[in-house]
Amino acid sequence: MQTTNILDLEMSELKNEIEKLGEPVFRAKQLWQWIYQGTESFDQMSNLPKSFREKLKQHFHIGGMEIAQRMISEKDGTRKYLFATLDGKAVEGVLMKYRYGNSVCLSTQIGCRMGCQFCASAGLGMDRSLTVGEMMAQLLSIQKDIGERVSHVVLMGIGEPFDNYENVIRFLRRLNAPDTMAISYRRMTVSTCGLVPEILRFANEEIPVNLSISLHAPNDEIRAKIMPIAKRYAFDKILSTCHIYTQKTGRRITFEYTLMQGVNDADEHAEELGKRLSGLLCHVNMIPVNPVDGGSFSKSSKERVEAFKSILEEHRIPVTVRRELGGDISAACGQLRKNTLGK
Ligand code: SAH
C-alpha cells in the first residue's frame, strides 16, 4: 500500500488522520513536534505508544527524500545535495554558509518547462511538481546533515516556483509557522522567470517574502532568444506588473541578470535596462553565467561586469554582483542532476 508523506499534511489534516486511526487528537501535536525537529523514523518517537507507531508506519512515511549524493566545497563549505524521491526521480538543493546564517536553495519541481537556454535543467524537460512535503523534506534533510538551523530559504533550485504556485505558497506559510521552522518571511525568497498572473497573485498573499525576477535581458528581442517565456509575457507587461507589486506591497523587487558574453552584456544593454527600470523600487543582482556543458554561453569578463554595473549605477539602480559559491562542486543549480542523468 502506498503511504502518505506526513510532511504533506497540514496540522488540521493530520488531526483528522489521527482520529481516523482511533487515536487521541493530542498525539498529532506530539507527532508534529517530532517531525519538525527532523526525526526521520517513527521508532524514535519515544513518547508515542509502540502500537501507535506501528499504525503510523503502515499509513505514513516521513519526507520521501533521500540524500543520494552530497558534495562539499573545499573552498567555502557550500554543500550540494542530490535528492532522490520515492518514485526514483532526482532534484537538487544547496546549502550556503553566510556570516548571517545558513541559507538553503531548494527545488520546487522535478524538471522545468520554462526552457531557458542557459539553464542546466531546461534540456531535460519537465517531470512533475514537488509536493509541500517534498520541499520541506529537502530542508529538514539539509538541517540534519549540517546539525545547525537553517535561517534563510531561497526557491532558486530546479523548477519554476510559480508553475507550482499553490504548493509553494503553502510551503512558505508552513516554513513560517511557529510550530514548524519559524523562519521569518523576510528571510525567504521566491524566484520566477516572470509569470505575470502569479506575480499579481503573489502581491495579494500578504506575506513579506522577497521576490526575485529573472530578467536577463533589457528588451523582448534579446529576452526571447534566451527565455521562451518572453514570448508569453512581454517586458513591458512584466514591468507594469512589477509597479503594481511594489505599490501593493511596498517591497523592493530583485531582478536577476545573468551576464552572458556577447549576448546581453554590452554598454547599450545596460543603458536600456537602466532607463527601463528607472523609477521602480528594485535592485539588480548580476550573476556571471555558469557555463553548462555543451551550452553556448560564456562568462562576461570582469571589466565587462564592472562597466555594466557602473552604467546601471549612473541610472541610480542599486546593483550587486553575486558572489559565486561552490564553483568547484558544480553548485549552479541543475548541474549535478544533469551530470547524473548523463544528458
Ligand atoms: N525558475 C526560477 C527559479 C530557478 S532558477 C527562475 O527562473 O527564476 C534560479 C536562477 O538561476 C534564475 O535567475 C535563473 O535564470 C538562473 N540560472 C539558471 N541557469 C543559470 C546559469 N547557467 N548561470 C547563471 N544563472 C543561471
Short mmCIF file of N, CA and C in Angstrom, two decimals, residues 142-304:
data_model
loop_
_atom_site.label_atom_id
_atom_site.label_comp_id
_atom_site.label_asym_id
_atom_site.label_seq_id
_atom_site.Cartn_x
_atom_site.Cartn_y
_atom_site.Cartn_z
N ILE A 142 18.71 18.71 4.98
CA ILE A 142 19.93 19.54 4.99
C ILE A 142 20.24 19.97 6.43
N GLN A 143 19.19 20.36 7.14
CA GLN A 143 19.38 20.80 8.52
C GLN A 143 20.00 19.68 9.36
N LYS A 144 19.50 18.50 9.14
CA LYS A 144 20.01 17.35 9.87
C LYS A 144 21.47 17.08 9.49
N ASP A 145 21.75 17.18 8.21
CA ASP A 145 23.09 16.89 7.71
C ASP A 145 24.13 17.85 8.30
N ILE A 146 23.76 19.11 8.46
CA ILE A 146 24.76 20.07 8.98
C ILE A 146 24.69 20.21 10.50
N GLY A 147 23.61 19.71 11.08
CA GLY A 147 23.47 19.81 12.53
C GLY A 147 23.30 21.24 13.02
N GLU A 148 22.84 22.11 12.14
CA GLU A 148 22.60 23.50 12.51
C GLU A 148 21.30 23.96 11.91
N ARG A 149 20.76 25.02 12.47
CA ARG A 149 19.50 25.54 11.99
C ARG A 149 19.69 26.29 10.66
N VAL A 150 18.71 26.11 9.79
CA VAL A 150 18.69 26.89 8.54
C VAL A 150 17.90 28.17 8.82
N SER A 151 18.47 29.30 8.40
CA SER A 151 17.78 30.57 8.70
C SER A 151 17.17 31.24 7.47
N HIS A 152 17.68 30.89 6.29
CA HIS A 152 17.20 31.53 5.07
C HIS A 152 16.86 30.48 4.01
N VAL A 153 15.78 30.74 3.28
CA VAL A 153 15.37 29.80 2.23
C VAL A 153 15.16 30.53 0.93
N VAL A 154 15.80 30.07 -0.13
CA VAL A 154 15.54 30.65 -1.45
C VAL A 154 15.04 29.54 -2.38
N LEU A 155 14.00 29.85 -3.13
CA LEU A 155 13.47 28.86 -4.07
C LEU A 155 14.04 29.17 -5.45
N MET A 156 15.30 28.77 -5.61
CA MET A 156 16.01 29.02 -6.86
C MET A 156 16.66 27.74 -7.36
N GLY A 157 16.14 26.62 -6.89
CA GLY A 157 16.68 25.35 -7.36
C GLY A 157 15.99 24.97 -8.67
N ILE A 158 15.85 23.68 -8.87
CA ILE A 158 15.24 23.22 -10.12
C ILE A 158 13.74 23.53 -10.11
N GLY A 159 13.26 24.01 -11.25
CA GLY A 159 11.83 24.27 -11.39
C GLY A 159 11.47 25.73 -11.37
N GLU A 160 10.22 25.99 -11.74
CA GLU A 160 9.69 27.35 -11.72
C GLU A 160 8.67 27.40 -10.58
N PRO A 161 9.02 28.07 -9.48
CA PRO A 161 8.12 28.06 -8.30
C PRO A 161 6.69 28.47 -8.63
N PHE A 162 6.51 29.45 -9.53
CA PHE A 162 5.16 29.91 -9.82
C PHE A 162 4.41 29.00 -10.79
N ASP A 163 5.09 27.96 -11.26
CA ASP A 163 4.40 26.92 -12.03
C ASP A 163 3.93 25.81 -11.08
N ASN A 164 4.19 26.01 -9.79
CA ASN A 164 3.75 25.08 -8.74
C ASN A 164 3.22 25.96 -7.61
N TYR A 165 2.40 26.95 -8.01
CA TYR A 165 2.06 28.07 -7.14
C TYR A 165 1.46 27.67 -5.79
N GLU A 166 0.38 26.88 -5.82
CA GLU A 166 -0.32 26.59 -4.55
C GLU A 166 0.59 25.90 -3.55
N ASN A 167 1.33 24.89 -4.05
CA ASN A 167 2.22 24.17 -3.13
C ASN A 167 3.31 25.07 -2.58
N VAL A 168 3.82 25.95 -3.43
CA VAL A 168 4.90 26.83 -2.98
C VAL A 168 4.39 27.78 -1.89
N ILE A 169 3.21 28.34 -2.08
CA ILE A 169 2.68 29.25 -1.07
C ILE A 169 2.40 28.49 0.24
N ARG A 170 1.83 27.32 0.11
CA ARG A 170 1.58 26.52 1.32
C ARG A 170 2.89 26.21 2.03
N PHE A 171 3.91 25.90 1.24
CA PHE A 171 5.23 25.59 1.80
C PHE A 171 5.80 26.81 2.56
N LEU A 172 5.71 27.98 1.95
CA LEU A 172 6.25 29.18 2.59
C LEU A 172 5.51 29.47 3.90
N ARG A 173 4.18 29.32 3.86
CA ARG A 173 3.40 29.55 5.08
C ARG A 173 3.78 28.53 6.16
N ARG A 174 3.99 27.32 5.73
CA ARG A 174 4.37 26.25 6.68
C ARG A 174 5.73 26.54 7.30
N LEU A 175 6.67 27.02 6.48
CA LEU A 175 8.02 27.33 6.99
C LEU A 175 7.97 28.40 8.06
N ASN A 176 7.00 29.30 7.89
CA ASN A 176 6.89 30.43 8.81
C ASN A 176 6.21 30.06 10.13
N ALA A 177 5.43 28.98 10.12
CA ALA A 177 4.62 28.66 11.29
C ALA A 177 5.50 28.46 12.53
N PRO A 178 5.07 29.00 13.67
CA PRO A 178 5.89 28.92 14.89
C PRO A 178 6.12 27.48 15.36
N ASP A 179 5.21 26.57 15.00
CA ASP A 179 5.40 25.19 15.47
C ASP A 179 6.08 24.30 14.42
N THR A 180 6.67 24.94 13.38
CA THR A 180 7.47 24.13 12.44
C THR A 180 8.89 24.68 12.42
N MET A 181 9.21 25.54 11.44
CA MET A 181 10.57 26.05 11.35
C MET A 181 10.69 27.48 11.87
N ALA A 182 9.55 28.17 11.97
CA ALA A 182 9.53 29.57 12.45
C ALA A 182 10.52 30.47 11.71
N ILE A 183 10.62 30.27 10.41
CA ILE A 183 11.52 31.12 9.62
C ILE A 183 10.75 32.37 9.19
N SER A 184 11.36 33.51 9.38
CA SER A 184 10.70 34.77 9.05
C SER A 184 10.49 34.86 7.53
N TYR A 185 9.33 35.39 7.13
CA TYR A 185 9.06 35.56 5.70
C TYR A 185 10.15 36.40 5.03
N ARG A 186 10.67 37.34 5.79
CA ARG A 186 11.69 38.24 5.21
C ARG A 186 13.00 37.51 4.91
N ARG A 187 13.11 36.31 5.39
CA ARG A 187 14.30 35.50 5.10
C ARG A 187 14.01 34.44 4.04
N MET A 188 12.91 34.63 3.34
CA MET A 188 12.56 33.69 2.26
C MET A 188 12.54 34.47 0.95
N THR A 189 12.97 33.80 -0.12
CA THR A 189 12.95 34.43 -1.45
C THR A 189 12.39 33.45 -2.48
N VAL A 190 11.47 33.97 -3.28
CA VAL A 190 10.95 33.18 -4.40
C VAL A 190 11.47 33.80 -5.68
N SER A 191 11.92 32.96 -6.60
CA SER A 191 12.44 33.47 -7.86
C SER A 191 11.58 32.96 -9.01
N THR A 192 11.20 33.86 -9.89
CA THR A 192 10.38 33.44 -11.04
C THR A 192 10.97 33.99 -12.34
N CYS A 193 10.72 33.27 -13.43
CA CYS A 193 11.18 33.75 -14.71
C CYS A 193 10.22 34.80 -15.27
N GLY A 194 9.19 35.13 -14.50
CA GLY A 194 8.31 36.23 -14.91
C GLY A 194 6.90 35.81 -15.30
N LEU A 195 6.26 34.97 -14.49
CA LEU A 195 4.88 34.57 -14.78
C LEU A 195 3.95 35.65 -14.22
N VAL A 196 3.45 36.48 -15.11
CA VAL A 196 2.71 37.68 -14.71
C VAL A 196 1.48 37.41 -13.81
N PRO A 197 0.59 36.48 -14.18
CA PRO A 197 -0.58 36.29 -13.31
C PRO A 197 -0.20 35.89 -11.89
N GLU A 198 0.84 35.07 -11.78
CA GLU A 198 1.25 34.61 -10.44
C GLU A 198 1.96 35.73 -9.66
N ILE A 199 2.64 36.61 -10.37
CA ILE A 199 3.27 37.74 -9.65
C ILE A 199 2.16 38.59 -9.03
N LEU A 200 1.08 38.78 -9.77
CA LEU A 200 -0.05 39.55 -9.24
C LEU A 200 -0.70 38.84 -8.06
N ARG A 201 -0.86 37.54 -8.20
CA ARG A 201 -1.43 36.75 -7.10
C ARG A 201 -0.56 36.87 -5.86
N PHE A 202 0.72 36.77 -6.11
CA PHE A 202 1.70 36.81 -5.01
C PHE A 202 1.63 38.15 -4.28
N ALA A 203 1.41 39.22 -5.04
CA ALA A 203 1.32 40.56 -4.44
C ALA A 203 0.18 40.61 -3.44
N ASN A 204 -0.83 39.76 -3.65
CA ASN A 204 -2.00 39.79 -2.76
C ASN A 204 -1.98 38.77 -1.64
N GLU A 205 -0.89 38.02 -1.51
CA GLU A 205 -0.81 36.99 -0.46
C GLU A 205 -0.61 37.57 0.93
N GLU A 206 -0.15 38.83 0.97
CA GLU A 206 0.11 39.47 2.27
C GLU A 206 1.16 38.71 3.08
N ILE A 207 2.17 38.21 2.40
CA ILE A 207 3.30 37.64 3.13
C ILE A 207 4.57 38.35 2.63
N PRO A 208 5.36 38.90 3.54
CA PRO A 208 6.52 39.70 3.12
C PRO A 208 7.73 38.87 2.66
N VAL A 209 7.48 37.97 1.73
CA VAL A 209 8.55 37.14 1.16
C VAL A 209 9.21 37.94 0.02
N ASN A 210 10.53 37.84 -0.10
CA ASN A 210 11.23 38.55 -1.17
C ASN A 210 10.91 37.94 -2.53
N LEU A 211 10.78 38.81 -3.51
CA LEU A 211 10.51 38.35 -4.87
C LEU A 211 11.69 38.69 -5.77
N SER A 212 12.18 37.67 -6.46
CA SER A 212 13.23 37.85 -7.47
C SER A 212 12.63 37.55 -8.82
N ILE A 213 12.97 38.35 -9.80
CA ILE A 213 12.50 38.06 -11.16
C ILE A 213 13.71 37.90 -12.06
N SER A 214 13.76 36.78 -12.77
CA SER A 214 14.88 36.51 -13.66
C SER A 214 14.63 37.25 -14.97
N LEU A 215 15.36 38.33 -15.15
CA LEU A 215 15.12 39.19 -16.31
C LEU A 215 16.11 38.85 -17.42
N HIS A 216 17.37 38.98 -17.12
CA HIS A 216 18.46 38.55 -18.00
C HIS A 216 18.56 39.26 -19.34
N ALA A 217 17.72 40.26 -19.58
CA ALA A 217 17.81 40.99 -20.86
C ALA A 217 17.15 42.34 -20.68
N PRO A 218 17.54 43.32 -21.52
CA PRO A 218 16.94 44.65 -21.39
C PRO A 218 15.71 44.84 -22.28
N ASN A 219 15.42 43.86 -23.14
CA ASN A 219 14.28 44.01 -24.06
C ASN A 219 13.77 42.64 -24.51
N ASP A 220 12.63 42.67 -25.19
CA ASP A 220 12.00 41.41 -25.61
C ASP A 220 12.81 40.65 -26.65
N GLU A 221 13.48 41.41 -27.49
CA GLU A 221 14.21 40.75 -28.57
C GLU A 221 15.29 39.80 -28.03
N ILE A 222 16.11 40.34 -27.13
CA ILE A 222 17.18 39.51 -26.55
C ILE A 222 16.57 38.47 -25.60
N ARG A 223 15.57 38.91 -24.85
CA ARG A 223 14.99 38.01 -23.85
C ARG A 223 14.39 36.78 -24.52
N ALA A 224 13.70 37.01 -25.64
CA ALA A 224 13.05 35.89 -26.32
C ALA A 224 14.07 34.89 -26.88
N LYS A 225 15.27 35.38 -27.14
CA LYS A 225 16.29 34.46 -27.67
C LYS A 225 16.77 33.48 -26.60
N ILE A 226 16.76 33.92 -25.36
CA ILE A 226 17.29 33.06 -24.30
C ILE A 226 16.22 32.51 -23.36
N MET A 227 15.04 33.15 -23.36
CA MET A 227 13.97 32.71 -22.45
C MET A 227 12.64 32.65 -23.21
N PRO A 228 12.19 31.45 -23.53
CA PRO A 228 10.94 31.30 -24.29
C PRO A 228 9.74 32.00 -23.64
N ILE A 229 9.77 32.13 -22.31
CA ILE A 229 8.64 32.74 -21.60
C ILE A 229 8.44 34.21 -22.03
N ALA A 230 9.49 34.81 -22.57
CA ALA A 230 9.39 36.21 -23.01
C ALA A 230 8.35 36.37 -24.12
N LYS A 231 8.07 35.28 -24.83
CA LYS A 231 7.07 35.36 -25.91
C LYS A 231 5.67 35.38 -25.32
N ARG A 232 5.52 34.88 -24.11
CA ARG A 232 4.19 34.88 -23.49
C ARG A 232 3.95 36.18 -22.72
N TYR A 233 4.95 36.66 -22.00
CA TYR A 233 4.79 37.89 -21.22
C TYR A 233 5.85 38.89 -21.63
N ALA A 234 5.39 39.94 -22.26
CA ALA A 234 6.31 40.96 -22.78
C ALA A 234 6.97 41.71 -21.62
N PHE A 235 8.13 42.24 -21.92
CA PHE A 235 8.92 43.00 -20.95
C PHE A 235 8.07 44.10 -20.31
N ASP A 236 7.36 44.86 -21.14
CA ASP A 236 6.54 45.96 -20.60
C ASP A 236 5.46 45.47 -19.65
N LYS A 237 4.91 44.30 -19.98
CA LYS A 237 3.87 43.73 -19.14
C LYS A 237 4.46 43.34 -17.77
N ILE A 238 5.66 42.77 -17.82
CA ILE A 238 6.33 42.41 -16.56
C ILE A 238 6.59 43.68 -15.74
N LEU A 239 7.09 44.71 -16.44
CA LEU A 239 7.40 45.96 -15.73
C LEU A 239 6.15 46.57 -15.09
N SER A 240 5.06 46.62 -15.86
CA SER A 240 3.86 47.24 -15.28
C SER A 240 3.35 46.39 -14.10
N THR A 241 3.52 45.07 -14.21
CA THR A 241 3.12 44.19 -13.10
C THR A 241 4.01 44.46 -11.87
N CYS A 242 5.28 44.70 -12.13
CA CYS A 242 6.21 44.98 -11.02
C CYS A 242 5.81 46.28 -10.31
N HIS A 243 5.37 47.27 -11.09
CA HIS A 243 4.93 48.52 -10.46
C HIS A 243 3.72 48.26 -9.57
N ILE A 244 2.81 47.43 -10.05
CA ILE A 244 1.64 47.10 -9.22
C ILE A 244 2.11 46.40 -7.95
N TYR A 245 3.03 45.47 -8.13
CA TYR A 245 3.54 44.70 -6.98
C TYR A 245 4.18 45.62 -5.93
N THR A 246 5.05 46.52 -6.38
CA THR A 246 5.75 47.36 -5.39
C THR A 246 4.77 48.33 -4.72
N GLN A 247 3.79 48.80 -5.50
CA GLN A 247 2.80 49.70 -4.87
C GLN A 247 1.96 48.96 -3.84
N LYS A 248 1.59 47.76 -4.19
CA LYS A 248 0.74 46.98 -3.28
C LYS A 248 1.50 46.56 -2.01
N THR A 249 2.75 46.14 -2.20
CA THR A 249 3.46 45.54 -1.07
C THR A 249 4.47 46.48 -0.41
N GLY A 250 4.88 47.50 -1.12
CA GLY A 250 5.94 48.37 -0.61
C GLY A 250 7.29 47.66 -0.57
N ARG A 251 7.38 46.55 -1.27
CA ARG A 251 8.61 45.76 -1.22
C ARG A 251 9.44 45.90 -2.49
N ARG A 252 10.74 45.93 -2.29
CA ARG A 252 11.69 46.06 -3.40
C ARG A 252 11.81 44.74 -4.16
N ILE A 253 11.82 44.81 -5.46
CA ILE A 253 11.97 43.59 -6.27
C ILE A 253 13.44 43.43 -6.65
N THR A 254 13.91 42.20 -6.64
CA THR A 254 15.27 41.94 -7.14
C THR A 254 15.16 41.40 -8.57
N PHE A 255 15.90 42.01 -9.47
CA PHE A 255 15.98 41.45 -10.82
C PHE A 255 17.29 40.69 -10.95
N GLU A 256 17.16 39.45 -11.34
CA GLU A 256 18.36 38.65 -11.60
C GLU A 256 18.79 38.92 -13.04
N TYR A 257 20.05 39.18 -13.20
CA TYR A 257 20.55 39.45 -14.56
C TYR A 257 21.83 38.65 -14.74
N THR A 258 21.72 37.56 -15.48
CA THR A 258 22.86 36.69 -15.73
C THR A 258 23.61 37.21 -16.95
N LEU A 259 24.85 37.61 -16.74
CA LEU A 259 25.61 38.20 -17.85
C LEU A 259 26.22 37.12 -18.73
N MET A 260 25.91 37.22 -20.01
CA MET A 260 26.44 36.25 -20.97
C MET A 260 27.20 37.02 -22.04
N GLN A 261 28.43 36.60 -22.22
CA GLN A 261 29.31 37.32 -23.12
C GLN A 261 28.71 37.44 -24.53
N GLY A 262 28.65 38.68 -25.00
CA GLY A 262 28.18 38.91 -26.37
C GLY A 262 26.69 38.74 -26.58
N VAL A 263 25.96 38.46 -25.50
CA VAL A 263 24.52 38.25 -25.64
C VAL A 263 23.73 39.42 -25.05
N ASN A 264 24.05 39.74 -23.80
CA ASN A 264 23.25 40.74 -23.07
C ASN A 264 24.12 41.65 -22.22
N ASP A 265 25.42 41.72 -22.54
CA ASP A 265 26.34 42.40 -21.61
C ASP A 265 26.98 43.68 -22.16
N ALA A 266 26.44 44.22 -23.26
CA ALA A 266 27.04 45.43 -23.85
C ALA A 266 26.60 46.68 -23.09
N ASP A 267 27.36 47.76 -23.27
CA ASP A 267 27.01 49.04 -22.64
C ASP A 267 25.58 49.45 -23.01
N GLU A 268 25.25 49.28 -24.28
CA GLU A 268 23.91 49.72 -24.71
C GLU A 268 22.81 48.92 -23.99
N HIS A 269 23.11 47.66 -23.66
CA HIS A 269 22.12 46.86 -22.93
C HIS A 269 21.93 47.40 -21.51
N ALA A 270 23.05 47.79 -20.91
CA ALA A 270 22.98 48.36 -19.56
C ALA A 270 22.21 49.68 -19.59
N GLU A 271 22.47 50.49 -20.62
CA GLU A 271 21.76 51.77 -20.78
C GLU A 271 20.25 51.54 -20.87
N GLU A 272 19.91 50.60 -21.74
CA GLU A 272 18.48 50.33 -21.96
C GLU A 272 17.82 49.81 -20.68
N LEU A 273 18.52 48.90 -20.02
CA LEU A 273 17.98 48.34 -18.77
C LEU A 273 17.83 49.44 -17.72
N GLY A 274 18.86 50.26 -17.60
CA GLY A 274 18.84 51.35 -16.62
C GLY A 274 17.65 52.27 -16.85
N LYS A 275 17.41 52.61 -18.10
CA LYS A 275 16.29 53.50 -18.42
C LYS A 275 14.96 52.86 -18.07
N ARG A 276 14.83 51.60 -18.45
CA ARG A 276 13.52 50.97 -18.25
C ARG A 276 13.21 50.69 -16.78
N LEU A 277 14.24 50.43 -15.99
CA LEU A 277 13.99 50.12 -14.58
C LEU A 277 13.93 51.37 -13.71
N SER A 278 14.33 52.47 -14.31
CA SER A 278 14.40 53.70 -13.52
C SER A 278 13.02 54.04 -12.93
N GLY A 279 13.00 54.42 -11.67
CA GLY A 279 11.74 54.79 -11.03
C GLY A 279 11.01 53.62 -10.37
N LEU A 280 11.52 52.42 -10.57
CA LEU A 280 10.89 51.24 -9.96
C LEU A 280 11.66 50.89 -8.68
N LEU A 281 10.93 50.50 -7.64
CA LEU A 281 11.58 50.09 -6.39
C LEU A 281 12.23 48.72 -6.63
N CYS A 282 13.50 48.75 -7.01
CA CYS A 282 14.13 47.48 -7.39
C CYS A 282 15.63 47.51 -7.14
N HIS A 283 16.22 46.42 -7.46
CA HIS A 283 17.64 46.22 -7.25
C HIS A 283 18.04 45.16 -8.28
N VAL A 284 19.22 45.31 -8.86
CA VAL A 284 19.64 44.32 -9.86
C VAL A 284 20.77 43.48 -9.28
N ASN A 285 20.61 42.18 -9.39
CA ASN A 285 21.64 41.26 -8.92
C ASN A 285 22.28 40.63 -10.15
N MET A 286 23.51 41.00 -10.41
CA MET A 286 24.19 40.48 -11.59
C MET A 286 24.91 39.18 -11.26
N ILE A 287 24.73 38.20 -12.14
CA ILE A 287 25.34 36.88 -11.91
C ILE A 287 26.12 36.51 -13.17
N PRO A 288 27.40 36.26 -13.04
CA PRO A 288 28.12 35.76 -14.21
C PRO A 288 27.55 34.39 -14.58
N VAL A 289 27.26 34.16 -15.84
CA VAL A 289 26.64 32.88 -16.22
C VAL A 289 27.56 31.72 -15.85
N ASN A 290 26.95 30.66 -15.41
CA ASN A 290 27.69 29.44 -15.13
C ASN A 290 27.59 28.58 -16.37
N PRO A 291 28.66 28.48 -17.14
CA PRO A 291 28.52 27.76 -18.40
C PRO A 291 28.15 26.30 -18.15
N VAL A 292 27.13 25.85 -18.85
CA VAL A 292 26.67 24.47 -18.71
C VAL A 292 27.32 23.67 -19.83
N ASP A 293 27.72 22.44 -19.49
CA ASP A 293 28.39 21.60 -20.51
C ASP A 293 27.59 21.56 -21.80
N GLY A 294 28.27 21.74 -22.88
CA GLY A 294 27.59 21.64 -24.17
C GLY A 294 26.79 22.88 -24.52
N GLY A 295 26.71 23.83 -23.59
CA GLY A 295 25.96 25.05 -23.86
C GLY A 295 26.84 26.05 -24.60
N SER A 296 26.19 27.10 -25.12
CA SER A 296 26.96 28.01 -25.95
C SER A 296 27.16 29.38 -25.28
N PHE A 297 27.02 29.42 -23.95
CA PHE A 297 27.16 30.72 -23.28
C PHE A 297 28.43 30.77 -22.45
N SER A 298 29.09 31.92 -22.51
CA SER A 298 30.26 32.03 -21.65
C SER A 298 30.21 33.31 -20.82
N LYS A 299 30.99 33.31 -19.78
CA LYS A 299 31.01 34.41 -18.80
C LYS A 299 31.53 35.69 -19.42
N SER A 300 30.96 36.81 -19.00
CA SER A 300 31.49 38.11 -19.40
C SER A 300 32.77 38.36 -18.60
N SER A 301 33.66 39.17 -19.17
CA SER A 301 34.90 39.46 -18.46
C SER A 301 34.62 40.33 -17.23
N LYS A 302 35.57 40.35 -16.30
CA LYS A 302 35.42 41.18 -15.09
C LYS A 302 35.20 42.64 -15.45
N GLU A 303 35.94 43.10 -16.48
CA GLU A 303 35.82 44.50 -16.92
C GLU A 303 34.41 44.79 -17.41
N ARG A 304 33.87 43.83 -18.16
CA ARG A 304 32.51 43.98 -18.70
C ARG A 304 31.49 44.08 -17.56
#
